[in-house]
Amino acid sequence: MTALDLSSPVAVVGTGTMGQGIAQVALVAGHPVRLYDAVDGRAREAADAIGARLDRLVEKDRLTGAERDAARARLTSAGSLDALAGCALVVEAVVERLDVKQELFRALEDVVGDDCLLATNTSSLSVTAVGGALRVPGRFVGLHFFNPAPLLPLVEVVSGFATDPASATRAYETARAWGKTPVTCADTPGFVVNRVARPLYAEALAVHELRAADPATIDAVLRESGGFRMGAFELTDLIGQDVNESVTHSVWQAFFQDVRFTPSLAQRRLVESGRLGRKSGQGWYDYRDGAERPGPHTAPPAEAPAYVVVEGDLGPAAELVGLIREAGVEVRPEDGYGAGRIVLPDGGTLCLTDGGLPGSEDLVHFDLALDYRAATRIALSASAGVRPGLLSGATGLFQALGKEVSVVGDVPGMIVARTVARIIDLAFDAVARGVATPEDVDTAMRLGVNYPLGPFEWNRRLGDAWARDLLSHIHEWEPSGRCAPSLALHRHAAAADAREGTPS
């Protein structure tokens, strides 16, 4: 099954931001495009807006004048659904209400031919449910574009329970012919991206609700240590707190209130107060004229130790040994058992967080970094009873490496580590349940939400048992089940343990 021929007309129903974006993608690819909106005049306005964007593409040398003129000639606004007869593909981008979408597609079936591919751009509803009332449900698929559709490459091609494989393949190949990077997935709550991405928001909100760190500090640690393009609080302000909470609530409800997807009360209160983010002028941050954005908590300068003792293998943090030497701090290596650690001259110990609490006056945890050399900020955590001077010595050591230091509360797994571990876990669970392949999950998370690594890439870098062990420790301290490792992750880690001869 191949992509739709470029001579085949494509229709887009719903002419909001997403509908216009999808129409522009199909139009620039070379298809005749018909726009329809139930509100009179909206389709004509959308056609004018798309024409203006084509003009800007010419100004940026991304289209020639001739290509723009040809595209404009292929774009028409439809005054009724009947005008969509003869289309080979209809993509719906209307309000996220199941009844509205079902009614629309039932009406479309009376207009288009039985060989017309019907697609919904829903991000939160069941594709199976939307297409369940159709006379020919096999030609119905999900085509989930990401906003802005002309710029973001990812398209999730979602097969409902009744979708014919040939229809899914045609939709996939058509999206690829349009210059997009499609991934295939089963019809599951949140599909791939909105399912696997929940921990970025959930863990940041959990750390905040535990009063371990403020939003600006959490965001800075996620960006500057975790390598995420944006922190969770600034990202939800950009998305819209109401939109983000709605998706979270939809996924939670669709999974029968699975504790792993539980919404945040703090975010609920933000939405109830009308602080929806950038679009309302206030969210976690204040975007009104003259407002100053708060900076992250950054520790004051401290003295670096003259030497450190490194016992054992630091695992994912092994790169720190070379960085410490380069900073002019003597490294005295010693054999060690279990997790590696850095010992300061006064006997205090630094360890990469293992998901537990520091719990000792002689221990400071540091957070995971995507790349310890490139990281510009490191988070430290200690118990309230930490020995005086130890936290200062730990701070001075990381400052000697050129890092800003944020001291956060003693929350299990800290910030980056617990976030990455939960993303890995949800990815393994999704693959085990047949939602998508590991390769498609990695592609979806890198392209759909700009993650620095896909979950399976992270897992390979950190080790097959790392996420399971860290989440198991968090679960001991927070036994709600929210952070408990999935069966899929347990199986994967146990297989790795067996290969290495390690008791699990």
XYZ file of C-alpha atoms in Angstrom:
504
model
C 0.000 0.000 0.000
C 1.483 3.323 -1.099
C 0.904 6.956 -0.210
C -1.995 8.863 -1.710
C -1.319 10.195 -5.176
C -0.637 13.936 -5.178
C -3.590 14.480 -7.478
C -5.918 13.110 -4.778
C -7.850 15.825 -2.918
C -7.363 16.055 0.845
C -9.959 17.674 3.105
C -9.441 19.143 6.567
C -12.481 19.652 8.797
C -11.935 22.176 11.572
C -9.878 25.257 10.805
C -8.307 26.187 14.119
C -4.551 26.312 14.578
C -4.079 22.578 14.185
C -6.454 22.241 11.251
C -4.730 25.071 9.393
C -1.349 23.503 10.091
C -2.371 20.093 8.756
C -3.906 21.708 5.681
C -0.688 23.624 5.033
C 1.362 20.430 5.271
C -0.822 18.608 2.724
C -0.937 21.668 0.491
C 2.829 22.220 0.394
C 3.278 18.493 -0.296
C 1.306 18.998 -3.510
C -2.287 17.940 -2.836
C -5.455 19.857 -3.670
C -6.845 20.791 -0.236
C -10.418 21.604 0.766
C -11.134 23.349 4.058
C -14.414 23.034 5.913
C -15.604 24.516 9.189
C -19.082 24.359 10.691
C -18.880 28.076 11.552
C -19.742 30.138 8.490
C -16.810 32.115 7.136
C -14.127 30.324 9.160
C -12.911 28.229 6.233
C -12.371 31.332 4.089
C -10.515 33.029 6.938
C -8.346 29.942 7.356
C -7.544 29.866 3.631
C -6.440 33.509 3.834
C -4.293 32.770 6.894
C -2.627 29.837 5.164
C -1.986 32.037 2.131
C -0.269 34.580 4.370
C 1.952 31.861 5.818
C 2.864 30.756 2.316
C 3.942 34.340 1.629
C 6.246 34.202 4.651
C 7.734 30.929 3.404
C 8.596 32.690 0.150
C 10.198 35.528 2.112
C 12.328 32.964 3.953
C 13.297 31.237 0.660
C 11.535 28.035 1.677
C 9.123 28.264 -1.261
C 9.436 29.882 -4.649
C 6.853 32.361 -5.823
C 5.673 29.862 -8.421
C 5.262 27.129 -5.799
C 3.269 29.501 -3.602
C 0.968 30.488 -6.456
C 0.399 26.846 -7.396
C -0.380 25.962 -3.771
C -2.862 28.812 -3.450
C -4.598 27.592 -6.602
C -5.011 24.141 -5.022
C -6.566 25.510 -1.815
C -10.333 25.970 -1.603
C -12.832 26.606 1.163
C -15.917 24.408 1.241
C -19.320 25.771 2.128
C -20.735 22.392 3.168
C -19.687 18.830 3.868
C -21.142 17.836 0.498
C -18.292 19.744 -1.135
C -15.870 17.140 0.259
C -17.221 14.420 -2.038
C -14.441 12.867 -4.073
C -11.731 13.429 -1.464
C -9.282 10.589 -0.871
C -8.515 11.608 2.709
C -10.435 13.651 5.284
C -8.604 14.722 8.447
C -10.709 15.971 11.358
C -9.370 18.592 13.781
C -12.474 19.740 15.647
C -13.215 20.101 19.369
C -12.085 17.204 21.608
C -15.572 15.825 22.257
C -16.423 12.242 21.404
C -20.035 12.955 20.466
C -19.068 15.816 18.138
C -16.456 13.747 16.347
C -18.716 10.714 15.987
C -21.529 12.798 14.528
C -19.117 14.427 12.081
C -17.749 11.132 10.764
C -21.198 9.586 10.414
C -22.144 12.576 8.278
C -18.938 12.271 6.251
C -19.698 8.640 5.419
C -22.823 9.823 3.580
C -20.663 12.136 1.453
C -17.344 10.461 0.611
C -16.713 7.157 -1.110
C -16.048 3.939 0.754
C -12.405 4.074 -0.338
C -11.841 7.477 1.295
C -9.460 7.337 4.252
C -10.939 8.991 7.333
C -8.599 10.277 10.052
C -8.908 11.990 13.408
C -6.232 14.227 14.893
C -7.424 13.558 18.441
C -4.760 13.657 21.128
C -6.783 12.323 24.040
C -9.832 10.375 22.827
C -9.974 6.733 21.814
C -9.615 6.275 18.052
C -11.632 3.082 18.405
C -14.478 4.943 20.098
C -14.506 7.806 17.579
C -14.731 5.383 14.645
C -16.855 2.778 16.381
C -20.172 3.925 14.911
C -18.979 4.037 11.302
C -20.403 1.857 8.570
C -16.870 1.157 7.255
C -14.694 1.403 10.381
C -11.720 -0.302 8.761
C -10.763 2.857 6.843
C -10.608 4.947 10.017
C -7.249 5.860 11.621
C -5.688 8.350 13.974
C -3.272 10.879 12.480
C -1.964 12.765 15.497
C 0.097 15.762 14.406
C 1.979 17.909 16.899
C 1.581 21.661 17.129
C 2.744 23.525 15.082
C 2.093 20.882 12.442
C 4.149 22.532 9.647
C 7.254 22.597 11.879
C 7.186 19.512 14.101
C 8.091 16.332 12.212
C 6.333 13.678 14.290
C 2.989 12.102 13.374
C 1.533 9.269 15.439
C -0.381 6.887 13.156
C -2.880 5.205 15.464
C -4.706 1.996 14.631
C -8.049 1.580 16.328
C -9.435 -1.847 17.167
C -11.241 -2.029 13.805
C -8.640 -0.273 11.616
C -7.550 -2.306 8.592
C -3.752 -2.711 8.377
C -3.889 -1.445 4.798
C -5.504 1.798 5.946
C -2.863 2.325 8.626
C -0.115 1.653 6.090
C -1.589 4.121 3.605
C -1.852 6.775 6.312
C 1.747 6.082 7.390
C 3.131 6.299 3.867
C 1.139 9.452 3.149
C 2.486 11.174 6.246
C 6.005 10.169 5.230
C 5.442 11.470 1.700
C 4.431 14.789 3.280
C 7.915 15.038 4.797
C 6.883 13.902 8.260
C 8.379 11.196 10.491
C 5.495 8.844 11.279
C 5.443 6.218 14.015
C 2.816 3.514 14.308
C 1.046 2.799 17.568
C -1.953 1.016 18.972
C -4.998 2.835 20.282
C -4.090 3.267 23.931
C -4.662 6.255 26.247
C -2.189 8.983 25.332
C -0.842 6.943 22.398
C 2.984 7.073 22.727
C 4.031 10.641 23.516
C 1.244 11.701 25.879
C 1.533 8.381 27.703
C 5.304 8.158 28.132
C 5.748 11.914 28.748
C 3.569 12.069 31.882
C 6.489 11.639 34.350
C 8.226 14.825 33.210
C 5.260 16.761 34.559
C 4.254 14.385 37.362
C 7.656 14.106 39.020
C 8.317 17.840 38.872
C 4.944 18.481 40.464
C 5.569 15.788 43.087
C 8.918 17.319 44.068
C 7.250 20.731 44.295
C 4.306 19.428 46.343
C 6.801 17.832 48.770
C 8.364 21.297 49.138
C 11.761 19.934 48.108
C 12.334 22.678 45.527
C 10.547 25.602 43.868
C 9.458 25.566 40.195
C 12.359 27.720 38.969
C 14.922 25.420 40.601
C 13.251 22.233 39.351
C 13.100 23.636 35.815
C 16.750 24.703 35.927
C 17.869 21.242 37.114
C 15.835 19.498 34.397
C 17.336 21.753 31.718
C 20.895 22.213 32.893
C 21.503 18.764 34.360
C 18.884 16.557 32.671
C 19.332 18.024 29.205
C 15.617 18.634 28.653
C 14.818 21.499 26.294
C 12.405 23.022 28.802
C 11.579 22.379 32.439
C 8.186 20.963 33.364
C 6.751 24.180 34.799
C 7.751 26.439 31.920
C 6.598 23.798 29.435
C 3.153 23.436 30.999
C 2.866 27.244 31.054
C 3.562 27.175 27.309
C 1.132 24.330 26.602
C -1.534 25.810 28.869
C -2.162 24.488 32.369
C -5.758 23.645 31.477
C -4.704 21.722 28.368
C -1.919 19.823 30.130
C -4.102 18.965 33.117
C -6.918 17.869 30.821
C -4.643 15.427 29.000
C -3.277 14.115 32.295
C -6.805 13.648 33.648
C -7.945 11.982 30.415
C -5.066 9.479 30.476
C -5.660 8.785 34.193
C -9.376 8.166 33.664
C -8.783 6.073 30.541
C -6.447 3.825 32.539
C -9.184 3.368 35.180
C -7.468 5.818 37.552
C -4.128 4.004 37.480
C -2.056 5.583 40.270
C 0.921 6.015 37.911
C -0.993 8.713 36.049
C -2.613 10.489 39.007
C -3.152 14.220 38.321
C -1.646 16.886 40.566
C -3.702 18.807 43.101
C -1.272 21.732 42.799
C -1.937 21.957 39.069
C -5.690 21.650 39.668
C -5.566 24.650 41.998
C -3.598 26.620 39.415
C -6.254 25.912 36.775
C -9.076 26.745 39.182
C -7.442 30.112 39.881
C -7.377 30.935 36.159
C -3.581 30.928 35.977
C -3.325 28.985 32.744
C 0.171 30.004 31.707
C 1.390 32.295 28.976
C -2.045 32.674 27.393
C -3.553 34.125 30.587
C -0.473 36.086 31.638
C 0.179 33.986 34.735
C 0.876 30.352 35.443
C 3.746 28.974 37.448
C 5.526 32.101 36.250
C 4.296 35.673 35.774
C 4.297 36.825 32.124
C 2.711 40.229 32.653
C 4.560 43.358 31.587
C 7.288 44.260 34.039
C 7.159 40.957 35.936
C 10.516 39.462 36.887
C 11.012 35.754 36.449
C 12.412 34.102 39.596
C 15.793 32.459 39.308
C 16.699 29.000 40.594
C 18.156 28.459 44.037
C 21.936 28.534 43.599
C 24.332 27.833 46.436
C 26.918 30.512 47.342
C 30.607 29.894 46.575
C 32.289 27.259 48.726
C 35.822 25.966 49.043
C 36.767 22.857 47.078
C 38.459 19.973 48.894
C 42.184 19.384 48.306
C 41.571 15.750 47.426
C 38.834 13.116 47.257
C 38.862 9.357 47.585
C 36.848 7.524 44.910
C 35.761 4.093 46.076
C 34.458 1.656 43.487
C 32.673 2.387 40.223
C 30.487 5.495 40.083
C 28.371 3.930 37.319
C 26.431 6.579 35.355
C 28.514 9.251 37.130
C 31.912 7.696 36.274
C 32.785 10.704 34.104
C 33.090 12.787 37.273
C 36.438 11.155 38.095
C 38.107 12.680 35.044
C 36.401 16.027 35.598
C 37.624 16.180 39.199
C 41.199 15.520 38.090
C 40.923 18.177 35.370
C 39.760 20.666 38.005
C 43.025 20.182 39.899
C 41.563 18.157 42.749
C 43.621 15.074 43.587
C 41.767 11.778 43.118
C 42.791 8.825 45.266
C 41.154 5.669 43.888
C 40.314 2.734 46.141
C 38.574 -0.555 45.573
C 35.008 -0.654 46.784
C 31.973 -2.881 46.860
C 28.486 -1.995 45.774
C 27.683 1.462 44.460
C 30.679 3.751 44.076
C 31.132 6.820 46.212
C 33.235 9.937 46.578
C 34.720 10.494 50.033
C 35.778 13.976 51.139
C 38.785 14.634 53.424
C 36.534 14.965 56.484
C 35.032 11.537 55.855
C 31.777 12.784 54.352
C 30.443 10.778 51.422
C 28.895 11.784 48.097
C 26.793 9.245 46.171
C 24.658 9.353 43.048
C 21.061 9.113 44.225
C 19.822 5.530 44.376
C 16.178 6.383 45.022
C 16.475 6.388 48.786
C 16.933 9.229 51.252
C 20.425 10.315 52.356
C 19.406 9.473 55.930
C 22.869 9.925 57.431
C 24.699 12.955 58.749
C 27.719 11.822 56.716
C 26.007 11.408 53.310
C 25.064 13.787 50.488
C 23.286 12.615 47.325
C 23.825 14.215 43.919
C 21.408 13.969 41.011
C 21.720 12.270 37.647
C 23.001 14.308 34.697
C 22.543 13.541 31.023
C 26.205 14.458 30.499
C 28.252 15.437 33.542
C 30.791 17.258 31.395
C 28.199 19.367 29.586
C 25.921 19.892 32.598
C 26.024 23.417 33.970
C 24.080 22.670 37.172
C 24.049 19.824 39.677
C 21.474 19.221 42.394
C 22.562 18.055 45.860
C 20.380 16.615 48.604
C 21.068 15.861 52.259
C 19.071 15.036 55.364
C 18.098 17.809 57.743
C 20.690 16.493 60.181
C 23.642 16.526 57.799
C 26.943 17.192 59.533
C 27.964 20.893 59.416
C 30.459 21.572 56.658
C 29.735 18.441 54.611
C 27.199 20.108 52.334
C 29.597 23.035 51.879
C 32.421 20.666 50.901
C 30.199 18.848 48.413
C 29.083 22.170 46.959
C 32.673 23.353 46.611
C 33.671 20.176 44.799
C 31.016 20.569 42.101
C 31.661 24.304 41.837
C 35.307 23.475 41.152
C 34.043 21.512 38.137
C 32.379 24.679 36.823
C 28.867 23.740 37.886
C 26.189 25.804 39.566
C 24.839 23.922 42.576
C 21.209 23.751 43.701
C 20.556 22.225 47.115
C 17.120 20.581 47.201
C 15.167 18.752 49.871
C 15.693 15.088 50.619
C 13.104 13.675 48.232
C 13.741 10.061 47.094
C 15.316 9.969 43.632
C 15.757 13.747 43.578
C 14.670 15.398 40.295
C 16.352 14.159 37.112
C 16.912 10.584 38.260
C 13.317 9.878 39.285
C 11.992 11.573 36.129
C 14.202 9.583 33.753
C 13.573 6.310 35.592
C 9.803 6.719 35.359
C 9.989 7.641 31.673
C 12.021 4.481 31.037
C 9.518 2.416 33.006
C 6.456 3.695 31.137
C 8.265 3.106 27.835
C 9.012 -0.538 28.677
C 5.420 -1.014 29.831
C 4.065 0.477 26.602
C 6.211 -1.781 24.413
C 5.310 -4.876 26.457
C 1.631 -4.093 25.873
C 2.088 -3.788 22.113
C 1.616 -0.034 21.889
C 4.713 0.589 19.750
C 8.210 -0.690 19.059
C 11.207 0.522 21.105
C 12.520 2.306 18.035
C 9.239 4.136 17.475
C 8.999 5.079 21.153
C 12.479 6.608 21.057
C 11.683 8.452 17.831
C 8.379 9.729 19.198
C 9.883 11.084 22.409
C 12.812 12.784 20.699
C 10.751 14.373 17.941
C 7.410 14.862 19.682
C 8.647 16.481 22.892
C 12.329 17.164 22.134
C 13.741 14.788 24.740
C 17.546 14.648 24.592
C 17.410 10.839 24.414
C 14.688 8.299 23.838
C 13.799 6.121 26.859
C 15.521 3.046 25.465
C 18.602 5.087 24.586
C 18.660 6.295 28.190
C 18.285 2.733 29.426
C 21.239 1.532 27.370
C 23.364 4.377 28.692
C 22.382 3.953 32.351
C 22.302 0.159 32.516
C 19.552 -2.423 32.283
C 18.876 -2.578 36.034
C 19.318 1.102 36.888
C 15.719 2.279 36.469
C 14.262 -0.790 38.205
C 16.576 -0.454 41.187
C 16.016 3.279 41.580
C 12.230 2.996 41.309
C 12.195 0.060 43.735
C 13.982 2.211 46.296
C 11.635 5.147 45.731
C 8.685 2.781 46.166
C 10.042 1.696 49.554
C 9.846 5.315 50.709
C 6.681 6.239 48.776
C 4.626 3.008 48.784
C 1.613 4.393 46.925
C 2.457 2.317 43.854
C 2.961 5.393 41.670
C 6.695 4.771 41.323
C 6.651 0.975 41.564
C 8.492 -0.605 38.616
C 6.284 -2.241 36.024
C 6.361 -5.979 35.374
C 7.942 -5.260 31.998
C 10.838 -3.380 33.590
C 11.275 -6.088 36.237
C 11.457 -8.748 33.528
C 13.969 -6.761 31.488
C 16.218 -6.090 34.473
C 15.955 -9.684 35.716
C 17.060 -10.957 32.313
C 20.040 -8.600 32.454
C 20.836 -9.810 35.980
C 20.745 -13.417 34.772
C 23.123 -12.653 31.901
C 25.558 -11.058 34.328
C 25.109 -13.620 37.066
C 23.761 -10.989 39.467
C 21.080 -12.068 41.980
C 17.820 -10.192 41.339
